[in-house]
Coordinates of N, CA and C and ligand atoms in Angstrom, one line a residue:
M1 N 48.8 171.2 178.8 CA 48.6 170.9 180.2 C 47.1 171.0 180.5
K2 N 46.6 169.9 181.2 CA 45.2 169.9 181.6 C 44.9 170.9 182.7
R3 N 43.7 171.4 182.6 CA 43.3 172.5 183.5 C 42.1 172.1 184.4
I4 N 42.3 172.3 185.7 CA 41.2 172.0 186.6 C 40.8 173.2 187.4
L5 N 39.5 173.2 187.7 CA 38.9 174.3 188.5 C 38.3 173.7 189.8
V6 N 38.7 174.3 190.9 CA 38.1 173.9 192.2 C 37.1 175.0 192.5
I7 N 35.8 174.5 192.7 CA 34.7 175.5 193.1 C 34.3 175.1 194.5
H8 N 34.4 176.1 195.4 CA 33.9 176.0 196.7 C 32.6 176.8 196.9
G9 N 31.6 176.2 197.4 CA 30.3 176.8 197.6 C 30.2 177.6 198.9
P10 N 28.9 177.8 199.4 CA 28.7 178.7 200.5 C 29.3 178.3 201.8
N11 N 29.8 179.3 202.5 CA 30.4 179.2 203.9 C 31.8 178.6 203.9
L12 N 32.2 178.1 202.8 CA 33.5 177.4 202.8 C 34.7 178.5 202.9
N13 N 34.4 179.7 202.5 CA 35.4 180.8 202.7 C 35.7 180.9 204.2
L14 N 34.9 180.4 205.1 CA 35.2 180.6 206.5 C 35.9 179.4 207.1
L15 N 36.4 178.5 206.2 CA 37.1 177.3 206.8 C 38.3 177.8 207.6
G16 N 38.5 177.1 208.7 CA 39.5 177.5 209.7 C 38.8 178.0 211.0
E17 N 37.8 178.8 210.7 CA 37.0 179.4 211.9 C 35.6 178.8 212.0
R18 N 35.1 178.2 210.9 CA 33.8 177.7 210.9 C 33.7 176.2 211.5
E19 N 33.0 176.0 212.5 CA 32.8 174.7 213.1 C 34.1 173.8 213.0
P20 N 35.1 174.2 213.7 CA 36.4 173.5 213.5 C 36.4 172.0 213.9
G21 N 35.4 171.7 214.8 CA 35.3 170.3 215.2 C 34.8 169.4 214.0
V22 N 34.1 170.1 213.1 CA 33.6 169.3 211.9 C 34.5 169.5 210.7
Y23 N 35.0 170.7 210.5 CA 35.7 171.0 209.2 C 37.2 171.2 209.4
G24 N 37.7 171.2 210.6 CA 39.1 171.3 210.8 C 39.6 172.8 211.1
T25 N 40.8 172.9 211.4 CA 41.3 174.3 211.7 C 42.2 174.9 210.6
D26 N 42.4 174.1 209.5 CA 43.2 174.7 208.4 C 42.3 175.8 207.7
T27 N 43.0 176.9 207.4 CA 42.2 178.0 206.8 C 41.9 177.7 205.3
F28 N 40.9 178.5 204.9 CA 40.5 178.4 203.4 C 41.7 178.6 202.5
D29 N 42.5 179.7 202.8 CA 43.6 180.0 202.0 C 44.7 178.9 202.0
S30 N 45.0 178.4 203.2 CA 46.0 177.4 203.3 C 45.6 176.1 202.6
I31 N 44.4 175.7 202.7 CA 43.9 174.5 201.9 C 44.0 174.7 200.4
N32 N 43.6 175.9 200.0 CA 43.7 176.2 198.6 C 45.2 176.1 198.1
C33 N 46.1 176.7 198.9 CA 47.5 176.6 198.5 C 48.0 175.2 198.4
E34 N 47.5 174.3 199.3 CA 47.9 172.9 199.2 C 47.3 172.2 198.0
I35 N 46.1 172.6 197.7 CA 45.4 172.0 196.5 C 46.2 172.4 195.2
V36 N 46.5 173.7 195.1 CA 47.1 174.2 193.9 C 48.5 173.6 193.8
S37 N 49.2 173.5 194.9 CA 50.6 173.0 194.8 C 50.6 171.5 194.5
L38 N 49.7 170.7 195.0 CA 49.6 169.3 194.6 C 49.2 169.2 193.1
A39 N 48.3 169.9 192.7 CA 47.9 169.9 191.3 C 49.1 170.2 190.4
E40 N 49.8 171.2 190.7 CA 51.0 171.6 189.9 C 52.0 170.5 189.9
K41 N 52.2 169.8 191.1 CA 53.2 168.7 191.2 C 52.7 167.6 190.2
K42 N 51.4 167.4 190.0 CA 50.9 166.4 189.1 C 50.8 166.9 187.7
G43 N 51.3 168.1 187.4 CA 51.3 168.6 186.1 C 50.0 169.2 185.6
L44 N 49.2 169.6 186.6 CA 47.9 170.2 186.2 C 47.9 171.6 186.5
H45 N 47.2 172.4 185.6 CA 47.0 173.8 186.0 C 45.7 173.9 186.8
C46 N 45.8 174.6 187.9 CA 44.6 174.6 188.9 C 44.2 176.0 189.3
E47 N 43.0 176.3 189.2 CA 42.4 177.6 189.7 C 41.3 177.3 190.7
V48 N 41.1 178.3 191.5 CA 40.1 178.2 192.6 C 39.1 179.3 192.6
F49 N 37.9 178.9 192.8 CA 36.8 179.9 192.9 C 35.9 179.6 194.1
Q50 N 35.4 180.6 194.8 CA 34.5 180.4 195.9 C 33.3 181.4 195.7
S51 N 32.1 180.9 196.0 CA 31.0 181.9 196.0 C 30.0 181.4 197.0
N52 N 29.3 182.4 197.6 CA 28.2 182.0 198.5 C 26.8 182.1 197.8
H53 N 26.9 182.3 196.5 CA 25.7 182.5 195.7 C 25.5 181.4 194.6
E54 N 24.3 180.9 194.6 CA 24.0 179.7 193.7 C 24.2 180.1 192.3
G55 N 23.7 181.3 191.9 CA 23.8 181.7 190.4 C 25.2 181.9 190.0
E56 N 26.1 182.4 190.9 CA 27.5 182.6 190.6 C 28.2 181.3 190.4
I57 N 27.8 180.3 191.1 CA 28.4 178.9 191.0 C 28.0 178.4 189.6
I58 N 26.7 178.6 189.3 CA 26.2 178.1 188.0 C 26.9 178.8 186.8
D59 N 27.1 180.1 186.9 CA 27.8 180.9 185.9 C 29.2 180.3 185.7
R60 N 29.9 180.0 186.9 CA 31.3 179.6 186.8 C 31.4 178.2 186.2
L61 N 30.4 177.3 186.5 CA 30.3 176.0 185.9 C 30.2 176.1 184.4
H62 N 29.3 177.0 183.9 CA 29.1 177.2 182.5 C 30.4 177.7 181.8
A63 N 31.0 178.7 182.5 CA 32.2 179.2 181.9 C 33.3 178.2 181.8
A64 N 33.3 177.3 182.8 CA 34.4 176.3 182.9 C 34.4 175.4 181.8
R65 N 33.2 175.2 181.2 CA 33.2 174.2 180.1 C 34.0 174.6 178.9
K66 N 34.4 175.8 178.8 CA 35.2 176.3 177.7 C 36.7 176.3 178.1
D67 N 37.0 176.6 179.4 CA 38.3 176.9 179.8 C 39.0 175.8 180.6
F68 N 38.2 174.8 181.0 CA 38.8 173.8 181.9 C 38.5 172.4 181.4
D69 N 39.3 171.4 181.9 CA 39.1 170.0 181.5 C 38.3 169.2 182.6
G70 N 38.2 169.8 183.8 CA 37.5 169.1 184.8 C 37.3 170.1 186.0
V71 N 36.3 169.8 186.8 CA 35.9 170.6 188.0 C 35.9 169.7 189.2
I72 N 36.4 170.3 190.3 CA 36.3 169.7 191.6 C 35.3 170.6 192.4
L73 N 34.2 170.1 192.8 CA 33.1 170.9 193.4 C 32.7 170.5 194.8
N74 N 32.9 171.4 195.7 CA 32.3 171.3 197.0 C 31.1 172.3 197.0
A75 N 29.9 171.8 196.8 CA 28.8 172.8 196.7 C 28.2 173.1 198.0
G76 N 28.8 172.7 199.1 CA 28.3 173.1 200.5 C 26.9 172.6 200.6
A77 N 26.1 173.4 201.3 CA 24.7 173.0 201.5 C 23.9 172.9 200.2
Y78 N 24.3 173.6 199.2 CA 23.6 173.5 197.9 C 23.5 172.0 197.4
T79 N 24.5 171.2 197.8 CA 24.6 169.8 197.4 C 23.3 169.1 197.7
H80 N 22.6 169.5 198.7 CA 21.5 168.7 199.2 C 20.1 169.1 198.6
Y81 N 20.1 170.3 197.9 CA 18.8 170.7 197.3 C 18.9 171.5 196.1
S82 N 20.0 171.8 195.5 CA 20.0 172.7 194.4 C 19.9 171.9 193.0
S83 N 18.6 171.9 192.6 CA 18.4 171.3 191.2 C 19.1 172.1 190.2
A84 N 19.2 173.4 190.4 CA 19.8 174.3 189.4 C 21.3 174.0 189.2
I85 N 22.0 173.7 190.3 CA 23.4 173.3 190.2 C 23.5 171.9 189.6
R86 N 22.7 171.0 189.9 CA 22.6 169.7 189.3 C 22.5 169.8 187.8
D87 N 21.5 170.7 187.4 CA 21.3 170.8 185.9 C 22.5 171.5 185.2
A88 N 23.2 172.4 185.9 CA 24.3 173.0 185.3 C 25.4 172.0 185.1
I89 N 25.6 171.1 186.1 CA 26.6 170.0 185.9 C 26.3 169.1 184.8
A90 N 25.0 168.8 184.7 CA 24.5 167.9 183.6 C 24.7 168.6 182.2
A91 N 24.6 169.9 182.2 CA 24.7 170.6 181.0 C 26.1 170.7 180.4
I92 N 27.1 170.6 181.2 CA 28.5 170.8 180.7 C 29.1 169.4 180.5
R93 N 30.0 169.3 179.6 CA 30.5 168.0 179.2 C 31.7 167.6 180.0
I94 N 32.3 168.5 180.7 CA 33.6 168.2 181.4 C 33.2 167.4 182.7
P95 N 34.1 166.6 183.2 CA 33.8 165.8 184.4 C 33.8 166.7 185.7
V96 N 32.9 166.4 186.6 CA 32.8 167.1 187.8 C 32.9 166.1 189.0
I97 N 33.9 166.3 189.9 CA 34.0 165.4 191.0 C 33.4 166.1 192.2
E98 N 32.5 165.5 192.9 CA 31.9 166.0 194.1 C 32.8 165.8 195.3
V99 N 33.0 166.8 196.1 CA 33.9 166.7 197.3 C 33.2 167.3 198.5
H100 N 33.4 166.6 199.7 CA 33.0 167.1 201.0 C 34.1 166.9 202.0
L101 N 34.3 167.8 202.8 CA 35.3 167.6 203.9 C 34.8 166.6 204.9
S102 N 33.5 166.8 205.3 CA 32.9 165.9 206.3 C 32.2 164.7 205.6
N103 N 32.0 163.6 206.3 CA 31.2 162.5 205.8 C 29.7 162.8 205.9
I104 N 29.2 163.3 204.8 CA 27.8 163.8 204.8 C 26.8 162.7 205.2
H105 N 27.2 161.4 204.9 CA 26.3 160.3 205.2 C 26.3 159.9 206.7
A106 N 27.2 160.5 207.4 CA 27.2 160.2 208.9 C 26.7 161.4 209.7
R107 N 26.1 162.4 209.0 CA 25.7 163.6 209.7 C 24.2 163.7 209.7
D108 N 23.6 164.9 209.8 CA 22.2 165.1 209.8 C 21.5 164.4 208.6
E109 N 20.3 164.0 208.8 CA 19.6 163.3 207.8 C 19.5 164.1 206.5
F110 N 19.3 165.4 206.6 CA 19.2 166.2 205.3 C 20.5 166.2 204.5
R111 N 21.6 165.9 205.2 CA 22.9 165.9 204.4 C 23.1 164.6 203.7
H112 N 22.3 163.6 204.0 CA 22.5 162.3 203.4 C 22.2 162.3 201.9
T113 N 21.3 163.2 201.5 CA 21.0 163.3 200.1 C 21.9 164.2 199.3
S114 N 22.5 163.8 198.2 CA 23.2 164.7 197.3 C 22.4 164.7 196.0
V115 N 21.8 165.8 195.6 CA 21.1 165.9 194.4 C 22.1 166.0 193.2
I116 N 23.3 166.3 193.5 CA 24.3 166.5 192.4 C 25.1 165.2 192.1
A117 N 25.0 164.2 193.1 CA 25.8 163.0 192.9 C 25.5 162.3 191.6
P118 N 24.2 162.2 191.2 CA 24.0 161.4 189.9 C 24.6 162.0 188.7
V119 N 25.0 163.3 188.7 CA 25.5 163.9 187.5 C 27.0 164.2 187.6
C120 N 27.6 163.7 188.8 CA 29.1 163.9 189.0 C 29.7 162.5 188.6
V121 N 31.0 162.5 188.3 CA 31.7 161.3 188.0 C 31.9 160.4 189.3
G122 N 32.0 161.1 190.4 CA 32.1 160.4 191.7 C 32.1 161.4 192.9
Q123 N 32.0 160.8 194.1 CA 31.9 161.6 195.3 C 33.0 161.2 196.2
I124 N 33.7 162.2 196.8 CA 34.7 161.9 197.8 C 34.3 162.7 199.1
A125 N 34.1 162.1 200.2 CA 33.6 162.7 201.4 C 34.2 162.1 202.6
G126 N 34.5 163.0 203.6 CA 34.9 162.5 204.9 C 36.3 162.5 205.3
F127 N 37.2 163.0 204.4 CA 38.6 163.0 204.6 C 39.2 164.4 204.9
G128 N 38.3 165.3 205.3 CA 38.8 166.6 205.6 C 39.4 167.3 204.3
K129 N 40.5 168.0 204.5 CA 41.1 168.7 203.3 C 41.6 167.6 202.3
H130 N 41.9 166.4 202.9 CA 42.4 165.4 202.0 C 41.3 164.9 200.9
S131 N 40.1 165.2 201.2 CA 39.0 164.9 200.2 C 39.4 165.7 198.9
Y132 N 39.8 166.9 199.0 CA 40.2 167.7 197.8 C 41.4 167.1 197.1
F133 N 42.4 166.7 198.0 CA 43.6 166.2 197.4 C 43.4 164.9 196.7
L134 N 42.5 164.0 197.3 CA 42.1 162.8 196.6 C 41.4 163.0 195.3
A135 N 40.6 164.1 195.2 CA 39.9 164.5 194.0 C 40.9 164.9 192.9
V136 N 42.0 165.6 193.3 CA 43.0 166.0 192.4 C 43.7 164.8 191.8
E137 N 44.0 163.8 192.7 CA 44.6 162.5 192.2 C 43.6 161.8 191.3
A138 N 42.3 161.7 191.6 CA 41.4 161.0 190.8 C 41.3 161.7 189.4
M139 N 41.3 163.0 189.4 CA 41.2 163.8 188.1 C 42.4 163.4 187.3
K140 N 43.6 163.4 187.9 CA 44.8 163.2 187.2 C 44.7 161.7 186.5
E141 N 44.3 160.8 187.4 CA 44.2 159.4 186.9 C 43.2 159.3 185.7
M142 N 42.1 160.0 185.8 CA 41.1 160.0 184.7 C 41.7 160.6 183.4
F143 N 42.4 161.7 183.6 CA 43.0 162.3 182.4 C 44.0 161.3 181.8
D144 N 44.8 160.7 182.6 CA 45.8 159.7 182.1 C 45.2 158.5 181.4
D145 N 44.1 158.0 182.0 CA 43.4 156.8 181.4 C 42.8 157.2 180.1
A146 N 42.4 158.4 179.9 CA 41.7 158.8 178.7 C 42.7 159.1 177.5
R147 N 44.0 159.1 177.8 CA 45.0 159.4 176.8 C 45.2 158.2 175.8
Ligands
DQA201 C1 30.1 170.2 203.2 C2 28.9 169.4 203.8 C3 27.6 170.2 203.7 O1 26.6 169.4 204.2 C4 27.7 171.5 204.4 O2 26.5 172.2 204.1 C5 28.9 172.3 204.0 C6 30.2 171.6 203.8 C7 31.5 169.5 203.5 O3 32.4 169.9 202.9 O4 31.5 168.6 204.4 O5 28.8 173.5 203.8 O6 29.9 170.3 201.8

């Protein structure tokens, strides 16, 4: 069974109460339950990790290269400036899909840049919690194509 890891970056633990007009009212826990159950329906093992700390996200990416076949990453604000997270993604051989709830390209100027996009297999942004679900589907399709 293929194994995927969902990594949520800073402030995403507050989903449900954080800027609901932008990120929706579904809670962090309920979104994670939906992600895991969709992944299981697709025959994927799925685990979830969240951290507000750049180094912890990097450590988790490094560890994932041994235990997982792919990563779905919402790096939060680190997306826009963390060269260290970009380098961690480039350093591991497993595919990483970049995800955002909001359409970062339609928001503040500083959010238009993703320094991680060039080292991810693709970016899904703007579909709320469905961005994660679409990433699960994309990961499944990639695994199937590679068989
Ligand atoms: C986000 C977009 C980022 O710009 C922001 O800093 C976040 C959430 C999103 O999911 O839309 O924390 O990654």
